[in-house]
Short mmCIF file of N, CA and C in Angstrom, two decimals:
data_model
loop_
_atom_site.label_atom_id
_atom_site.label_comp_id
_atom_site.label_asym_id
_atom_site.label_seq_id
_atom_site.Cartn_x
_atom_site.Cartn_y
_atom_site.Cartn_z
N MET U 1 -13.05 -0.56 -9.31
CA MET U 1 -12.32 -0.38 -9.83
C MET U 1 -10.66 -1.11 -8.79
N THR U 2 -10.06 -1.85 -9.48
CA THR U 2 -9.05 -2.48 -8.48
C THR U 2 -7.57 -2.45 -8.91
N THR U 3 -7.50 -1.58 -9.43
CA THR U 3 -6.12 -1.10 -10.20
C THR U 3 -6.37 0.60 -9.83
N THR U 4 -4.98 1.00 -9.16
CA THR U 4 -5.15 3.01 -8.96
C THR U 4 -4.00 3.28 -9.62
N PRO U 5 -4.23 4.27 -10.00
CA PRO U 5 -3.11 5.29 -9.90
C PRO U 5 -1.53 5.19 -8.99
N THR U 6 -0.46 5.41 -9.47
CA THR U 6 0.23 5.27 -8.67
C THR U 6 1.23 6.55 -8.82
N ALA U 7 1.75 7.17 -7.74
CA ALA U 7 2.66 8.23 -7.96
C ALA U 7 3.68 8.49 -6.21
N PRO U 8 4.06 8.46 -6.75
CA PRO U 8 5.45 9.13 -5.32
C PRO U 8 5.00 9.83 -4.32
N GLY U 9 4.32 9.40 -2.86
CA GLY U 9 3.60 9.98 -2.31
C GLY U 9 1.95 10.39 -2.64
N TRP U 10 1.74 10.07 -3.44
CA TRP U 10 0.24 10.91 -4.00
C TRP U 10 -0.87 9.43 -3.58
N PRO U 11 -1.39 9.36 -2.19
CA PRO U 11 -2.45 8.33 -1.79
C PRO U 11 -3.15 8.01 -3.11
N GLY U 12 -3.42 6.64 -3.15
CA GLY U 12 -4.82 6.10 -4.20
C GLY U 12 -5.73 6.90 -3.84
N ASP U 13 -6.40 7.50 -3.04
CA ASP U 13 -7.53 7.63 -2.58
C ASP U 13 -7.81 9.07 -2.77
N TRP U 14 -6.94 9.74 -2.83
CA TRP U 14 -6.77 11.08 -3.63
C TRP U 14 -6.84 10.93 -5.45
N LEU U 15 -6.27 10.21 -5.64
CA LEU U 15 -5.74 10.35 -6.88
C LEU U 15 -7.90 9.61 -8.09
N ARG U 16 -7.63 8.37 -7.10
CA ARG U 16 -9.43 8.53 -7.79
C ARG U 16 -9.96 9.11 -7.58
N GLY U 17 -9.94 10.21 -6.25
CA GLY U 17 -11.04 11.50 -6.39
C GLY U 17 -11.27 12.48 -7.03
N VAL U 18 -9.81 12.65 -8.18
CA VAL U 18 -9.39 13.70 -9.14
C VAL U 18 -9.39 13.34 -10.41
N LEU U 19 -9.36 12.05 -10.87
CA LEU U 19 -8.77 11.66 -11.61
C LEU U 19 -9.69 11.98 -12.81
N GLU U 20 -11.40 11.90 -12.44
CA GLU U 20 -12.55 11.88 -13.57
C GLU U 20 -12.36 13.30 -13.87
N VAL U 21 -11.97 14.76 -13.14
CA VAL U 21 -11.72 15.74 -13.87
C VAL U 21 -10.90 15.78 -14.48
N CYS U 22 -9.36 15.09 -13.85
CA CYS U 22 -8.36 15.83 -14.22
C CYS U 22 -8.19 14.97 -15.79
N VAL U 23 -9.17 13.32 -16.38
CA VAL U 23 -9.33 13.36 -17.73
C VAL U 23 -9.72 13.85 -18.66
N LEU U 24 -11.21 15.03 -18.21
CA LEU U 24 -12.23 15.61 -18.42
C LEU U 24 -11.37 16.70 -18.90
N ARG U 25 -10.27 17.19 -17.95
CA ARG U 25 -9.38 18.19 -18.92
C ARG U 25 -8.22 17.87 -19.65
N VAL U 26 -7.91 17.25 -19.90
CA VAL U 26 -6.74 16.56 -20.67
C VAL U 26 -7.74 16.63 -22.17
N LEU U 27 -8.93 16.05 -22.28
CA LEU U 27 -9.67 16.06 -22.97
C LEU U 27 -10.13 17.34 -23.98
N ALA U 28 -10.20 18.53 -22.92
CA ALA U 28 -10.38 19.40 -23.05
C ALA U 28 -9.89 20.36 -24.37
N ASP U 29 -8.90 19.95 -24.55
CA ASP U 29 -7.16 20.13 -25.04
C ASP U 29 -7.75 20.32 -26.96
N GLY U 30 -8.36 18.32 -26.83
CA GLY U 30 -8.72 18.24 -28.54
C GLY U 30 -8.79 16.61 -27.98
N PRO U 31 -9.04 16.29 -29.05
CA PRO U 31 -9.22 14.18 -29.47
C PRO U 31 -7.96 13.84 -29.17
N THR U 32 -8.10 12.81 -28.54
CA THR U 32 -6.67 12.29 -28.26
C THR U 32 -6.97 10.30 -28.06
N TYR U 33 -6.51 9.77 -27.47
CA TYR U 33 -6.30 8.54 -27.43
C TYR U 33 -6.12 8.05 -26.23
N GLY U 34 -6.29 6.75 -25.66
CA GLY U 34 -5.89 6.81 -24.06
C GLY U 34 -4.37 6.46 -24.16
N TYR U 35 -3.81 5.96 -24.49
CA TYR U 35 -1.74 6.30 -24.16
C TYR U 35 -1.64 7.25 -23.77
N ALA U 36 -2.57 8.84 -25.08
CA ALA U 36 -1.82 10.19 -24.65
C ALA U 36 -2.46 10.74 -23.71
N ILE U 37 -3.37 10.07 -23.09
CA ILE U 37 -3.94 10.54 -21.67
C ILE U 37 -3.22 10.55 -20.73
N ALA U 38 -2.56 8.71 -20.36
CA ALA U 38 -1.90 8.75 -19.36
C ALA U 38 -0.83 8.90 -19.44
N THR U 39 -0.08 9.43 -20.65
CA THR U 39 1.29 10.51 -20.34
C THR U 39 1.25 11.81 -20.27
N ARG U 40 0.15 12.33 -20.55
CA ARG U 40 -0.21 13.59 -19.79
C ARG U 40 -0.62 13.67 -18.52
N LEU U 41 -1.30 12.92 -18.12
CA LEU U 41 -1.33 12.51 -16.40
C LEU U 41 0.20 12.56 -15.45
N ALA U 42 0.83 11.18 -16.14
CA ALA U 42 1.79 11.37 -15.44
C ALA U 42 3.13 12.41 -15.77
N ASP U 43 2.90 13.04 -16.81
CA ASP U 43 3.60 13.93 -16.76
C ASP U 43 3.46 15.00 -15.78
N ALA U 44 2.27 15.55 -15.66
CA ALA U 44 1.63 16.55 -14.93
C ALA U 44 1.99 15.92 -13.46
N GLY U 45 2.41 15.32 -13.10
CA GLY U 45 2.94 14.47 -12.16
C GLY U 45 2.02 13.65 -11.10
N LEU U 46 0.92 13.27 -11.95
CA LEU U 46 -0.38 12.21 -10.73
C LEU U 46 0.63 10.99 -11.32
N GLY U 47 1.10 10.72 -12.09
CA GLY U 47 1.76 9.02 -12.12
C GLY U 47 1.22 8.45 -13.13
N ALA U 48 2.19 7.58 -13.00
CA ALA U 48 1.41 6.24 -14.24
C ALA U 48 -0.34 5.69 -13.56
N LEU U 49 -0.68 5.66 -14.56
CA LEU U 49 -2.10 5.25 -14.81
C LEU U 49 -2.09 3.65 -15.75
N LYS U 50 -3.23 2.71 -14.87
CA LYS U 50 -2.57 1.73 -15.69
C LYS U 50 -4.14 1.84 -16.28
N GLY U 51 -4.03 0.91 -17.58
CA GLY U 51 -4.89 0.57 -18.32
C GLY U 51 -6.51 -0.08 -17.52
N GLY U 52 -6.23 -0.54 -16.91
CA GLY U 52 -7.16 -1.24 -15.75
C GLY U 52 -8.35 0.44 -14.75
N THR U 53 -7.39 0.98 -14.99
CA THR U 53 -7.81 2.47 -13.96
C THR U 53 -8.42 3.16 -15.53
N LEU U 54 -7.93 3.64 -16.15
CA LEU U 54 -8.27 4.53 -17.66
C LEU U 54 -9.20 4.04 -18.21
N TYR U 55 -9.52 3.02 -18.97
CA TYR U 55 -10.24 2.92 -19.89
C TYR U 55 -11.19 2.38 -19.38
N PRO U 56 -11.81 1.68 -18.37
CA PRO U 56 -13.58 1.95 -17.18
C PRO U 56 -14.10 2.49 -17.67
N LEU U 57 -13.27 4.32 -17.32
CA LEU U 57 -13.43 5.27 -16.93
C LEU U 57 -14.14 6.18 -18.23
N LEU U 58 -12.83 5.97 -19.22
CA LEU U 58 -12.96 6.37 -20.04
C LEU U 58 -14.47 5.75 -20.91
N ALA U 59 -14.48 4.58 -21.13
CA ALA U 59 -16.51 3.75 -20.96
C ALA U 59 -17.19 4.23 -20.63
N ARG U 60 -16.88 4.78 -19.50
CA ARG U 60 -18.28 5.23 -18.48
C ARG U 60 -18.40 6.90 -19.47
N PHE U 61 -17.62 7.15 -19.30
CA PHE U 61 -17.41 9.09 -19.90
C PHE U 61 -18.12 8.51 -21.49
N GLU U 62 -18.33 7.67 -22.37
CA GLU U 62 -18.39 7.05 -23.78
C GLU U 62 -19.94 6.49 -23.23
N SER U 63 -20.79 5.66 -22.30
CA SER U 63 -21.78 5.46 -22.44
C SER U 63 -23.25 7.02 -21.39
N ALA U 64 -22.14 7.81 -20.67
CA ALA U 64 -22.74 8.81 -20.37
C ALA U 64 -22.61 10.28 -21.01
N GLY U 65 -22.21 9.90 -22.83
CA GLY U 65 -22.67 10.77 -23.62
C GLY U 65 -21.14 11.68 -23.02
N LEU U 66 -20.69 11.50 -22.39
CA LEU U 66 -19.56 12.72 -21.83
C LEU U 66 -18.41 13.13 -23.12
N VAL U 67 -17.91 11.92 -24.09
CA VAL U 67 -16.98 11.81 -24.79
C VAL U 67 -18.01 10.90 -26.36
N ALA U 68 -17.29 11.80 -27.48
CA ALA U 68 -17.09 10.97 -28.51
C ALA U 68 -16.43 10.19 -28.96
N VAL U 69 -16.16 9.21 -29.44
CA VAL U 69 -15.13 8.23 -29.90
C VAL U 69 -15.09 7.68 -31.76
N GLU U 70 -14.04 7.71 -32.10
CA GLU U 70 -13.78 7.90 -32.93
C GLU U 70 -12.33 6.97 -33.65
N TRP U 71 -12.62 5.55 -34.37
CA TRP U 71 -11.44 5.31 -34.98
C TRP U 71 -10.26 5.78 -35.82
N ARG U 72 -9.48 5.86 -35.82
CA ARG U 72 -8.26 6.55 -36.48
C ARG U 72 -7.11 5.46 -36.82
N ALA U 73 -6.76 5.50 -38.07
CA ALA U 73 -5.85 5.03 -38.74
C ALA U 73 -4.65 5.23 -37.90
N GLY U 74 -3.46 4.54 -37.71
CA GLY U 74 -2.33 4.68 -36.75
C GLY U 74 -1.50 4.97 -38.00
N ASP U 75 0.10 5.81 -37.31
CA ASP U 75 0.65 6.15 -38.23
C ASP U 75 2.24 5.20 -38.17
N GLY U 76 1.35 4.55 -39.64
CA GLY U 76 2.13 2.83 -39.42
C GLY U 76 2.19 1.86 -38.53
N GLY U 77 1.22 1.59 -37.69
CA GLY U 77 0.64 1.22 -37.03
C GLY U 77 -0.76 0.25 -36.87
N PRO U 78 -1.70 0.07 -35.83
CA PRO U 78 -2.56 -0.62 -35.59
C PRO U 78 -3.60 1.04 -35.40
N GLY U 79 -4.68 0.90 -35.84
CA GLY U 79 -5.49 2.04 -35.52
C GLY U 79 -5.34 2.36 -34.26
N ARG U 80 -6.28 3.87 -33.82
CA ARG U 80 -6.43 4.01 -32.28
C ARG U 80 -7.56 4.81 -32.32
N LYS U 81 -8.03 4.51 -30.72
CA LYS U 81 -9.65 4.88 -30.38
C LYS U 81 -9.36 6.34 -29.98
N TYR U 82 -9.74 7.48 -30.47
CA TYR U 82 -9.68 8.79 -30.26
C TYR U 82 -11.27 9.09 -29.02
N TYR U 83 -10.49 9.72 -27.88
CA TYR U 83 -12.00 10.82 -27.62
C TYR U 83 -11.56 12.07 -27.30
N ALA U 84 -12.77 12.46 -27.98
CA ALA U 84 -12.98 13.83 -27.64
C ALA U 84 -14.53 14.34 -27.13
N LEU U 85 -14.49 15.60 -26.52
CA LEU U 85 -15.15 15.98 -25.33
C LEU U 85 -16.48 16.21 -26.43
N THR U 86 -17.47 15.92 -25.75
CA THR U 86 -19.35 16.54 -26.49
C THR U 86 -19.55 17.92 -25.76
N THR U 87 -20.25 18.45 -25.58
CA THR U 87 -21.00 19.79 -25.31
C THR U 87 -21.32 19.07 -24.17
N ASP U 88 -21.82 18.14 -23.14
CA ASP U 88 -21.85 17.69 -21.81
C ASP U 88 -21.16 17.17 -21.42
N GLY U 89 -19.96 16.78 -22.15
CA GLY U 89 -18.30 16.36 -21.61
C GLY U 89 -17.78 18.53 -20.76
N VAL U 90 -17.80 19.11 -22.06
CA VAL U 90 -17.68 20.52 -21.88
C VAL U 90 -18.06 20.23 -20.50
N ARG U 91 -19.26 20.98 -19.97
CA ARG U 91 -20.32 20.97 -19.18
C ARG U 91 -19.59 20.58 -17.86
N ALA U 92 -19.63 19.05 -17.88
CA ALA U 92 -18.69 18.14 -16.78
C ALA U 92 -17.53 18.63 -16.60
N TRP U 93 -16.71 19.17 -17.27
CA TRP U 93 -15.61 19.54 -16.54
C TRP U 93 -15.44 20.69 -15.91
N ARG U 94 -15.90 21.43 -16.99
CA ARG U 94 -16.12 22.92 -15.84
C ARG U 94 -16.58 22.70 -14.78
N ASP U 95 -17.66 22.15 -14.83
CA ASP U 95 -18.55 21.93 -13.06
C ASP U 95 -17.30 21.43 -12.47
N GLY U 96 -16.76 20.61 -12.94
CA GLY U 96 -16.56 19.18 -11.92
C GLY U 96 -15.25 20.01 -11.73
N ALA U 97 -14.55 21.25 -12.21
CA ALA U 97 -13.44 21.77 -12.37
C ALA U 97 -13.46 22.73 -11.18
N GLN U 98 -14.93 23.34 -10.75
CA GLN U 98 -14.99 24.47 -10.25
C GLN U 98 -15.30 23.89 -8.76
N ARG U 99 -15.98 22.89 -8.83
CA ARG U 99 -16.20 22.08 -7.77
C ARG U 99 -15.11 21.42 -7.01
N TRP U 100 -14.43 21.14 -7.80
CA TRP U 100 -13.19 20.22 -7.35
C TRP U 100 -12.33 21.62 -6.51
N ALA U 101 -12.26 22.84 -7.29
CA ALA U 101 -11.32 24.27 -6.74
C ALA U 101 -12.27 23.98 -5.71
N ASP U 102 -13.18 24.31 -5.08
CA ASP U 102 -13.50 25.23 -4.01
C ASP U 102 -13.57 23.45 -2.99
N PHE U 103 -13.78 22.54 -3.75
CA PHE U 103 -13.23 21.39 -2.53
C PHE U 103 -12.18 21.79 -1.54
N ALA U 104 -11.18 21.99 -2.85
CA ALA U 104 -9.56 21.65 -2.70
C ALA U 104 -8.85 23.03 -1.71
N ARG U 105 -10.10 24.63 -1.83
CA ARG U 105 -9.60 25.29 -1.05
C ARG U 105 -9.84 25.20 0.30
N LEU U 106 -11.16 24.58 0.61
CA LEU U 106 -12.11 24.49 1.39
C LEU U 106 -10.87 23.26 2.58
N THR U 107 -10.81 22.70 1.90
CA THR U 107 -9.82 21.14 2.53
C THR U 107 -8.27 21.66 3.41
N SER U 108 -8.14 22.74 1.84
CA SER U 108 -6.65 23.31 2.04
C SER U 108 -6.41 24.03 3.16
N GLU U 109 -7.75 24.73 3.50
CA GLU U 109 -7.81 26.07 4.70
C GLU U 109 -8.06 25.16 5.81
N LEU U 110 -8.21 23.95 5.63
CA LEU U 110 -8.37 23.06 7.12
C LEU U 110 -7.27 22.13 7.49
N VAL U 111 -7.12 21.62 6.81
CA VAL U 111 -5.69 21.09 7.08
C VAL U 111 -4.35 22.23 7.34
N THR U 112 -4.56 23.08 6.35
CA THR U 112 -2.97 24.07 6.99
C THR U 112 -3.16 24.57 8.12
N SER U 113 -4.47 24.68 8.49
CA SER U 113 -4.68 25.85 9.18
C SER U 113 -4.04 25.32 11.20
N GLY U 114 -3.17 26.15 11.99
CA GLY U 114 -3.61 25.86 13.36
C GLY U 114 -4.14 26.30 14.35
N PRO U 115 -4.09 25.31 15.83
CA PRO U 115 -5.67 24.89 16.32
C PRO U 115 -6.02 26.80 16.88
N ASP U 116 -5.37 27.78 16.79
CA ASP U 116 -5.56 28.68 16.85
C ASP U 116 -5.81 29.79 15.49
N GLY U 117 -5.89 29.33 14.29
CA GLY U 117 -6.90 29.58 13.37
C GLY U 117 -5.53 30.46 11.80
N THR U 118 -4.50 30.38 12.69
CA THR U 118 -2.80 30.88 12.31
C THR U 118 -2.57 29.48 11.38
N SER U 119 -1.47 30.12 10.53
CA SER U 119 -1.18 29.01 9.56
C SER U 119 -0.55 28.06 10.87
N ALA U 120 -0.26 26.42 9.54
CA ALA U 120 0.71 25.64 10.19
C ALA U 120 1.58 25.50 10.08
N PRO U 121 2.73 25.42 11.50
CA PRO U 121 3.99 25.42 11.28
C PRO U 121 4.57 24.78 9.91
N ALA U 122 5.71 25.16 9.16
CA ALA U 122 5.72 24.64 8.42
C ALA U 122 6.39 23.26 8.80
N ASP U 123 6.88 22.75 9.61
CA ASP U 123 7.29 21.84 10.37
C ASP U 123 7.17 21.77 11.52
N PRO U 124 6.08 21.15 12.06
CA PRO U 124 5.28 20.92 13.25
C PRO U 124 5.90 19.71 13.97
N ALA U 125 5.87 20.01 15.52
CA ALA U 125 6.96 18.68 16.12
C ALA U 125 5.67 17.45 16.09
N PRO U 126 5.83 16.18 16.01
CA PRO U 126 5.02 15.80 16.59
C PRO U 126 4.09 15.84 17.72
N PRO U 127 2.85 14.69 17.62
CA PRO U 127 2.83 15.13 19.19
C PRO U 127 3.25 13.98 19.79
N ALA U 128 2.55 14.27 21.14
CA ALA U 128 3.51 13.77 21.94
C ALA U 128 2.84 12.28 21.74
N VAL U 129 3.43 10.91 22.30
CA VAL U 129 2.79 9.79 21.96
C VAL U 129 2.86 9.22 24.03
N PRO U 130 2.14 8.96 24.32
CA PRO U 130 2.77 8.30 25.53
C PRO U 130 3.08 7.12 25.50
N ALA U 131 4.29 6.66 26.39
CA ALA U 131 5.24 5.77 26.76
C ALA U 131 4.36 4.41 26.66
N PRO U 132 4.91 3.27 26.30
CA PRO U 132 4.31 2.26 26.23
C PRO U 132 4.51 1.71 27.68
N PRO U 133 3.30 0.90 28.55
CA PRO U 133 3.27 0.89 30.20
C PRO U 133 4.82 -0.27 30.28
N ALA U 134 5.22 -0.22 31.56
CA ALA U 134 6.30 -1.29 31.46
C ALA U 134 5.93 -2.40 31.61
N VAL U 135 7.19 -3.01 31.07
CA VAL U 135 7.04 -4.38 31.22
C VAL U 135 7.64 -5.11 31.99
N PRO U 136 6.88 -5.61 33.08
CA PRO U 136 7.46 -6.61 34.12
C PRO U 136 8.71 -7.51 33.87
N ALA U 137 9.83 -7.73 34.73
CA ALA U 137 10.86 -8.73 34.10
C ALA U 137 10.17 -9.83 34.84
N PRO U 138 10.68 -10.90 33.93
CA PRO U 138 10.56 -12.25 33.91
C PRO U 138 10.95 -12.95 35.38
N PRO U 139 10.10 -13.62 36.26
CA PRO U 139 11.12 -14.32 37.09
C PRO U 139 12.16 -14.50 37.30
N ALA U 140 13.16 -14.73 38.34
CA ALA U 140 14.43 -15.35 38.25
C ALA U 140 13.95 -16.43 38.10
N VAL U 141 15.25 -17.49 37.78
CA VAL U 141 15.07 -18.37 37.38
C VAL U 141 15.93 -19.12 39.01
N PRO U 142 15.97 -19.66 39.75
CA PRO U 142 16.55 -20.27 40.82
C PRO U 142 17.90 -20.83 40.23
N ALA U 143 19.05 -20.44 40.97
CA ALA U 143 20.30 -21.51 40.47
C ALA U 143 20.10 -23.27 40.70
N PRO U 144 20.59 -24.22 40.16
CA PRO U 144 20.84 -25.40 40.78
C PRO U 144 21.02 -25.27 41.77
N PRO U 145 20.42 -26.59 42.66
CA PRO U 145 21.11 -26.70 43.80
C PRO U 145 22.64 -26.92 44.04
N ALA U 146 23.71 -26.78 44.77
CA ALA U 146 25.00 -27.42 44.82
C ALA U 146 25.43 -28.59 45.21
N ASP U 147 25.90 -29.08 44.81
CA ASP U 147 26.64 -30.85 44.48
C ASP U 147 26.88 -31.13 46.07
N PRO U 148 26.12 -31.55 46.82
CA PRO U 148 27.01 -31.33 48.34
C PRO U 148 28.84 -32.46 48.46
N ALA U 149 29.12 -32.72 47.28
CA ALA U 149 30.11 -33.79 47.32
C ALA U 149 31.48 -32.85 46.62
N ALA U 150 31.07 -31.23 46.32
CA ALA U 150 31.88 -30.73 46.27
C ALA U 150 32.40 -29.58 46.54
N PRO U 151 33.94 -29.33 46.34
CA PRO U 151 34.59 -28.50 47.82
C PRO U 151 33.70 -26.90 47.88
N ALA U 152 33.98 -26.75 49.08
CA ALA U 152 33.55 -25.44 49.20
C ALA U 152 34.05 -24.42 48.31
N GLY U 153 32.40 -23.36 47.53
CA GLY U 153 32.82 -22.25 46.26
C GLY U 153 32.56 -22.80 45.46
N ALA U 154 33.18 -24.25 45.09
CA ALA U 154 32.96 -25.00 43.62
C ALA U 154 31.54 -23.99 43.21
N PRO U 155 31.54 -23.85 41.33
CA PRO U 155 30.05 -23.81 40.63
C PRO U 155 29.04 -24.78 40.68
N ALA U 156 28.04 -24.58 40.85
CA ALA U 156 27.21 -25.16 41.38
C ALA U 156 27.31 -26.10 39.53
N ARG U 157 27.07 -27.49 39.52
CA ARG U 157 26.78 -28.86 38.86
C ARG U 157 25.06 -27.92 38.07
N PRO U 158 25.90 -28.36 36.62
CA PRO U 158 24.46 -27.68 35.35
C PRO U 158 23.37 -29.24 36.00
N PRO U 159 21.95 -29.10 35.64
CA PRO U 159 20.98 -29.89 36.02
C PRO U 159 21.58 -31.16 34.99
N ALA U 160 21.02 -32.18 35.14
CA ALA U 160 21.57 -33.26 34.39
C ALA U 160 20.73 -32.93 32.67
N ARG U 161 21.51 -33.14 31.62
CA ARG U 161 20.18 -33.34 30.35
C ARG U 161 20.28 -34.42 30.06
N PRO U 162 18.20 -34.63 29.47
CA PRO U 162 17.66 -35.59 28.91
C PRO U 162 18.75 -35.85 27.78
N THR U 163 18.82 -37.70 27.52
CA THR U 163 19.68 -37.87 26.31
C THR U 163 18.76 -38.00 25.76
N GLY U 164 17.06 -38.27 25.67
CA GLY U 164 16.95 -38.79 24.45
C GLY U 164 16.57 -40.75 24.66
N ARG U 165 17.14 -41.10 25.48
CA ARG U 165 17.23 -42.88 25.63
C ARG U 165 16.21 -43.13 26.84
N PRO U 166 15.95 -44.55 25.92
CA PRO U 166 14.65 -45.00 27.50
C PRO U 166 15.98 -45.53 28.58
N THR U 167 15.09 -44.83 29.84
CA THR U 167 14.96 -45.71 30.89
C THR U 167 14.76 -47.11 31.12
N GLY U 168 15.41 -48.23 31.51
CA GLY U 168 15.08 -49.24 31.94
C GLY U 168 16.03 -49.92 30.90
N SER U 169 15.60 -50.01 30.02
CA SER U 169 16.20 -51.03 29.34
C SER U 169 16.90 -50.84 28.12
N SER U 170 17.44 -50.66 27.03
CA SER U 170 18.90 -50.36 26.16
C SER U 170 18.63 -51.43 25.29
N THR U 171 18.88 -51.65 23.79
CA THR U 171 18.85 -52.70 23.16
C THR U 171 20.74 -52.45 22.47
N SER U 172 21.26 -53.36 22.18
CA SER U 172 22.32 -53.41 21.73
C SER U 172 22.61 -54.02 20.42
N PRO U 173 22.93 -53.48 19.40
CA PRO U 173 22.70 -54.43 17.89
C PRO U 173 23.35 -55.59 17.73
N SER U 174 24.43 -56.03 18.73
CA SER U 174 25.36 -57.06 19.24
C SER U 174 24.36 -58.43 19.59
N ASN U 175 23.55 -57.86 20.90
CA ASN U 175 23.36 -58.90 21.71
C ASN U 175 21.81 -58.86 22.44
N GLY U 176 20.87 -57.65 21.55
CA GLY U 176 19.49 -57.62 22.29
C GLY U 176 19.34 -56.93 23.59
N PRO U 177 18.52 -56.86 23.84
CA PRO U 177 18.14 -55.64 25.29
C PRO U 177 19.20 -55.80 26.46
N GLN U 178 19.66 -55.15 26.73
CA GLN U 178 20.42 -55.32 28.14
C GLN U 178 19.83 -54.02 28.82
N PRO U 179 19.57 -54.49 30.15
CA PRO U 179 19.44 -53.59 31.57
C PRO U 179 20.52 -52.05 31.97
N VAL U 180 19.35 -51.14 31.93
CA VAL U 180 20.54 -49.96 32.71
C VAL U 180 20.17 -50.04 33.72
N ARG U 181 21.77 -49.91 34.42
CA ARG U 181 21.81 -49.41 35.97
C ARG U 181 22.56 -47.95 36.55
N ASN U 182 21.85 -47.55 37.55
CA ASN U 182 21.88 -46.13 37.55
C ASN U 182 22.61 -45.44 36.24
N GLY U 183 21.72 -45.34 35.28
CA GLY U 183 22.03 -44.67 33.90
C GLY U 183 23.22 -44.69 33.21
N ALA U 184 24.00 -45.95 33.49
CA ALA U 184 25.08 -46.69 33.21
C ALA U 184 24.82 -48.11 31.86
N ARG U 185 25.96 -48.24 30.67
CA ARG U 185 25.38 -48.97 30.45
C ARG U 185 26.22 -50.04 30.60
N PRO U 186 26.22 -51.43 30.65
CA PRO U 186 27.32 -52.41 31.61
C PRO U 186 28.12 -52.96 30.16
#
C-alpha cells in the first residue's frame, strides 16, 4: 500500500494495523459503499482515507469472501458498488475485534506503566540527554605584521588584496601590452 490514512497525531503504521477491523466494523452495520465507509471512519476520528488505501482493501475482502458486492443505482447519479459482510466477514470482524481489544489492552498496560509497575505520570519529565562534547575553538588568526614605516601605536596595515590582474604585463586598449612595474601602471 503506497498511501496511508491520515489524521493529526496518528502514525500511519497504527492506522494500517487497525484499518481492516475498522472497515469490517463499519460494514457490520449494514451494506454501504466506499465513500460512506471513508466518511464514517473520518467522523470516528481516524482521519481521511484515500481511495488508494480503501478500495484495494475492499477488493481483498471480496477476494477472501468476507464481503459480497452489489451494484445499486444512484440517486440521480451514477450507480454505486455496495459492500455487505458475508458470514465469513462477520466471523472475521468478531475475531479481529477481540484480538485487537486484547492487543490494545496489553500494549496499553505496557506503554502506560511506570518502571515500578505503577501508572506512568501524566506529564513525565523527558529523559536526560547528555550534553554534546565541547567543540574546540578555531585557532586564532595571527595579526598582520605592523608596517615599519607607520608611527608607533598605529593600527596594523591589512594585507594586500589580490586585484585579479595578472602581474608582469597589462593590456591597454589604446596601445597594447604595457609592462607593469612595482604593481603600478605607467
